[in-house]
Amino acid sequence: MPRMVASLAPSAPTIMSSSCAMRTGWLFHSGTGVVAFMSSRTGSIAFTRNRPEGEDLYRASKAALNSVMKDASIVLAGRAICVSLHPGWVRTDMAEDYIKVHGEEGIVRDIPMGDLAPPEDVAAVVVFLASGKAPHTTGATIDINGA
């Protein structure tokens, strides 16, 4: 399973963004757009101890996704805003499943705001980017992690 995640994480968004931007023509007809790659801050940090099995492949796949975003931001410059969003812990069903097994204390201890982000925080960033009010954010990595 970890190997499948490592190969799909960068390739699926590459295929999807290329298909949407080029084949459907939405980008060239409208002249503008936003491609938001949902990545993870784990793609730019290293863990030296207490790593779950497969974590290294997950981190590598997220780093590759960030590279895909950088390339797309250059290719689509002036026509689309391409960003990589790096949510930290977000209160989702997946996070709740993890918390049921491992507890929440160890997670929130490392978050200066002291709580997991609500999904609405991530959505608000995407809405702002889609507004077109900050076209020079293209190529940016935006952390949404309470730190």
mmCIF file of C-alpha atoms in Angstrom:
data_model
loop_
_atom_site.group_PDB
_atom_site.id
_atom_site.type_symbol
_atom_site.label_atom_id
_atom_site.label_comp_id
_atom_site.label_asym_id
_atom_site.label_seq_id
_atom_site.Cartn_x
_atom_site.Cartn_y
_atom_site.Cartn_z
ATOM 1 C CA MET A 1 0.000 0.000 0.000
ATOM 2 C CA PRO A 2 2.719 2.591 0.810
ATOM 3 C CA ARG A 3 4.331 2.031 -2.606
ATOM 4 C CA MET A 4 0.991 2.588 -4.325
ATOM 5 C CA VAL A 5 0.539 5.862 -2.413
ATOM 6 C CA ALA A 6 4.066 6.936 -3.351
ATOM 7 C CA SER A 7 3.410 6.390 -7.046
ATOM 8 C CA LEU A 8 -0.140 7.763 -7.190
ATOM 9 C CA ALA A 9 0.357 10.927 -5.121
ATOM 10 C CA PRO A 10 2.416 12.794 -7.733
ATOM 11 C CA SER A 11 1.180 11.080 -10.916
ATOM 12 C CA ALA A 12 -2.591 11.369 -10.436
ATOM 13 C CA PRO A 13 -2.565 15.174 -9.884
ATOM 14 C CA THR A 14 -0.181 15.584 -12.826
ATOM 15 C CA ILE A 15 -2.558 13.750 -15.128
ATOM 16 C CA MET A 16 -5.627 15.525 -13.739
ATOM 17 C CA SER A 17 -4.208 19.044 -13.923
ATOM 18 C CA SER A 18 -2.782 18.487 -17.380
ATOM 19 C CA SER A 19 -6.058 17.056 -18.602
ATOM 20 C CA CYS A 20 -8.144 19.854 -17.136
ATOM 21 C CA ALA A 21 -5.863 22.647 -18.311
ATOM 22 C CA MET A 22 -4.987 21.402 -21.755
ATOM 23 C CA ARG A 23 -7.501 18.898 -23.069
ATOM 24 C CA THR A 24 -10.723 20.499 -21.926
ATOM 25 C CA GLY A 25 -9.503 23.932 -22.904
ATOM 26 C CA TRP A 26 -11.024 25.629 -19.836
ATOM 27 C CA LEU A 27 -7.820 27.460 -19.129
ATOM 28 C CA PHE A 28 -7.329 28.739 -22.642
ATOM 29 C CA HIS A 29 -10.964 29.789 -23.087
ATOM 30 C CA SER A 30 -11.238 31.581 -19.766
ATOM 31 C CA GLY A 31 -7.672 32.883 -19.681
ATOM 32 C CA THR A 32 -7.341 32.234 -15.966
ATOM 33 C CA GLY A 33 -7.761 29.540 -13.370
ATOM 34 C CA VAL A 34 -6.520 28.031 -10.147
ATOM 35 C CA VAL A 35 -4.873 24.656 -9.683
ATOM 36 C CA ALA A 36 -4.577 23.871 -5.974
ATOM 37 C CA PHE A 37 -2.491 20.806 -5.213
ATOM 38 C CA MET A 38 -3.432 19.371 -1.819
ATOM 39 C CA SER A 39 -0.135 18.195 -0.430
ATOM 40 C CA SER A 40 1.247 17.935 3.077
ATOM 41 C CA ARG A 41 3.869 19.665 5.146
ATOM 42 C CA THR A 42 5.494 16.247 5.527
ATOM 43 C CA GLY A 43 6.835 16.711 1.992
ATOM 44 C CA SER A 44 9.225 19.374 3.225
ATOM 45 C CA ILE A 45 10.225 18.117 6.675
ATOM 46 C CA ALA A 46 12.156 15.105 7.903
ATOM 47 C CA PHE A 47 11.314 12.796 10.767
ATOM 48 C CA THR A 48 14.261 11.210 12.488
ATOM 49 C CA ARG A 49 12.503 8.963 14.983
ATOM 50 C CA ASN A 50 9.160 7.320 15.709
ATOM 51 C CA ARG A 51 8.267 7.115 12.033
ATOM 52 C CA PRO A 52 5.241 5.020 11.141
ATOM 53 C CA GLU A 53 5.857 2.330 8.543
ATOM 54 C CA GLY A 54 5.585 3.763 5.044
ATOM 55 C CA GLU A 55 5.995 7.362 6.226
ATOM 56 C CA ASP A 56 9.147 7.831 4.171
ATOM 57 C CA LEU A 57 7.328 6.894 0.955
ATOM 58 C CA TYR A 58 4.412 9.168 1.859
ATOM 59 C CA ARG A 59 6.791 12.101 2.463
ATOM 60 C CA ALA A 60 8.618 11.413 -0.788
ATOM 61 C CA SER A 61 5.330 11.350 -2.706
ATOM 62 C CA LYS A 62 4.323 14.715 -1.225
ATOM 63 C CA ALA A 63 7.717 16.209 -2.086
ATOM 64 C CA ALA A 64 7.229 14.974 -5.661
ATOM 65 C CA LEU A 65 3.758 16.557 -5.731
ATOM 66 C CA ASN A 66 5.282 19.873 -4.638
ATOM 67 C CA SER A 67 7.739 19.614 -7.523
ATOM 68 C CA VAL A 68 4.879 18.946 -9.947
ATOM 69 C CA MET A 69 3.174 22.119 -8.688
ATOM 70 C CA LYS A 70 6.333 24.188 -9.200
ATOM 71 C CA ASP A 71 6.643 22.931 -12.778
ATOM 72 C CA ALA A 72 2.951 23.590 -13.479
ATOM 73 C CA SER A 73 3.237 27.110 -12.074
ATOM 74 C CA ILE A 74 5.993 27.861 -14.597
ATOM 75 C CA VAL A 75 4.205 26.271 -17.566
ATOM 76 C CA LEU A 76 0.894 27.980 -16.731
ATOM 77 C CA ALA A 77 2.359 31.307 -15.556
ATOM 78 C CA GLY A 78 0.054 34.195 -16.363
ATOM 79 C CA ARG A 79 -2.834 31.864 -17.154
ATOM 80 C CA ALA A 80 -3.347 30.029 -13.878
ATOM 81 C CA ILE A 81 -2.458 30.244 -10.235
ATOM 82 C CA CYS A 82 -0.811 26.991 -9.169
ATOM 83 C CA VAL A 83 -0.245 26.485 -5.469
ATOM 84 C CA SER A 84 0.502 23.660 -3.105
ATOM 85 C CA LEU A 85 -1.556 23.646 0.073
ATOM 86 C CA HIS A 86 0.009 22.011 3.105
ATOM 87 C CA PRO A 87 -2.601 21.365 5.748
ATOM 88 C CA GLY A 88 -1.342 20.174 9.084
ATOM 89 C CA TRP A 89 -3.767 18.229 11.227
ATOM 90 C CA VAL A 90 -7.317 18.923 10.030
ATOM 91 C CA ARG A 91 -10.344 17.569 11.854
ATOM 92 C CA THR A 92 -11.490 15.083 9.223
ATOM 93 C CA ASP A 93 -12.848 11.547 9.424
ATOM 94 C CA MET A 94 -9.347 10.227 8.707
ATOM 95 C CA ALA A 95 -7.866 12.308 11.529
ATOM 96 C CA GLU A 96 -10.615 11.180 13.893
ATOM 97 C CA ASP A 97 -9.852 7.523 13.075
ATOM 98 C CA TYR A 98 -6.192 8.142 13.955
ATOM 99 C CA ILE A 99 -7.141 9.945 17.167
ATOM 100 C CA LYS A 100 -9.362 7.035 18.267
ATOM 101 C CA VAL A 101 -6.321 4.772 18.177
ATOM 102 C CA HIS A 102 -3.480 7.093 19.231
ATOM 103 C CA GLY A 103 -5.148 9.905 21.156
ATOM 104 C CA GLU A 104 -5.193 13.639 20.475
ATOM 105 C CA GLU A 105 -2.778 14.860 23.162
ATOM 106 C CA GLY A 106 0.397 14.095 21.225
ATOM 107 C CA ILE A 107 -0.946 15.889 18.164
ATOM 108 C CA VAL A 108 -2.170 19.120 19.733
ATOM 109 C CA ARG A 109 0.940 19.392 21.909
ATOM 110 C CA ASP A 110 2.902 20.276 18.746
ATOM 111 C CA ILE A 111 0.328 22.769 17.397
ATOM 112 C CA PRO A 112 0.813 26.278 18.822
ATOM 113 C CA MET A 113 -2.900 27.049 18.386
ATOM 114 C CA GLY A 114 -3.632 23.959 20.493
ATOM 115 C CA ASP A 115 -6.229 22.319 18.246
ATOM 116 C CA LEU A 116 -6.706 20.645 14.888
ATOM 117 C CA ALA A 117 -7.786 22.963 12.083
ATOM 118 C CA PRO A 118 -11.398 22.798 10.985
ATOM 119 C CA PRO A 119 -11.862 21.835 7.301
ATOM 120 C CA GLU A 120 -13.334 25.294 6.734
ATOM 121 C CA ASP A 121 -9.865 26.815 7.248
ATOM 122 C CA VAL A 122 -8.535 24.908 4.252
ATOM 123 C CA ALA A 123 -11.644 25.719 2.200
ATOM 124 C CA ALA A 124 -11.291 29.438 2.981
ATOM 125 C CA VAL A 125 -7.763 29.474 1.518
ATOM 126 C CA VAL A 126 -8.980 27.765 -1.668
ATOM 127 C CA VAL A 127 -11.869 30.244 -1.982
ATOM 128 C CA PHE A 128 -9.447 33.150 -1.607
ATOM 129 C CA LEU A 129 -7.116 31.733 -4.271
ATOM 130 C CA ALA A 130 -10.062 31.137 -6.613
ATOM 131 C CA SER A 131 -11.049 34.789 -6.248
ATOM 132 C CA GLY A 132 -8.133 35.750 -8.486
ATOM 133 C CA LYS A 133 -7.133 38.544 -6.092
ATOM 134 C CA ALA A 134 -3.566 37.303 -5.671
ATOM 135 C CA PRO A 135 -2.237 36.049 -9.013
ATOM 136 C CA HIS A 136 1.377 36.313 -7.900
ATOM 137 C CA THR A 137 0.832 33.524 -5.375
ATOM 138 C CA THR A 138 1.477 31.095 -8.213
ATOM 139 C CA GLY A 139 4.236 28.666 -7.297
ATOM 140 C CA ALA A 140 3.653 29.235 -3.579
ATOM 141 C CA THR A 141 3.415 26.694 -0.836
ATOM 142 C CA ILE A 142 0.818 27.637 1.751
ATOM 143 C CA ASP A 143 0.972 25.998 5.170
ATOM 144 C CA ILE A 144 -2.326 25.684 7.018
ATOM 145 C CA ASN A 145 -1.137 24.181 10.260
ATOM 146 C CA GLY A 146 -1.819 26.457 13.213
ATOM 147 C CA ALA A 147 1.845 27.327 13.658
#
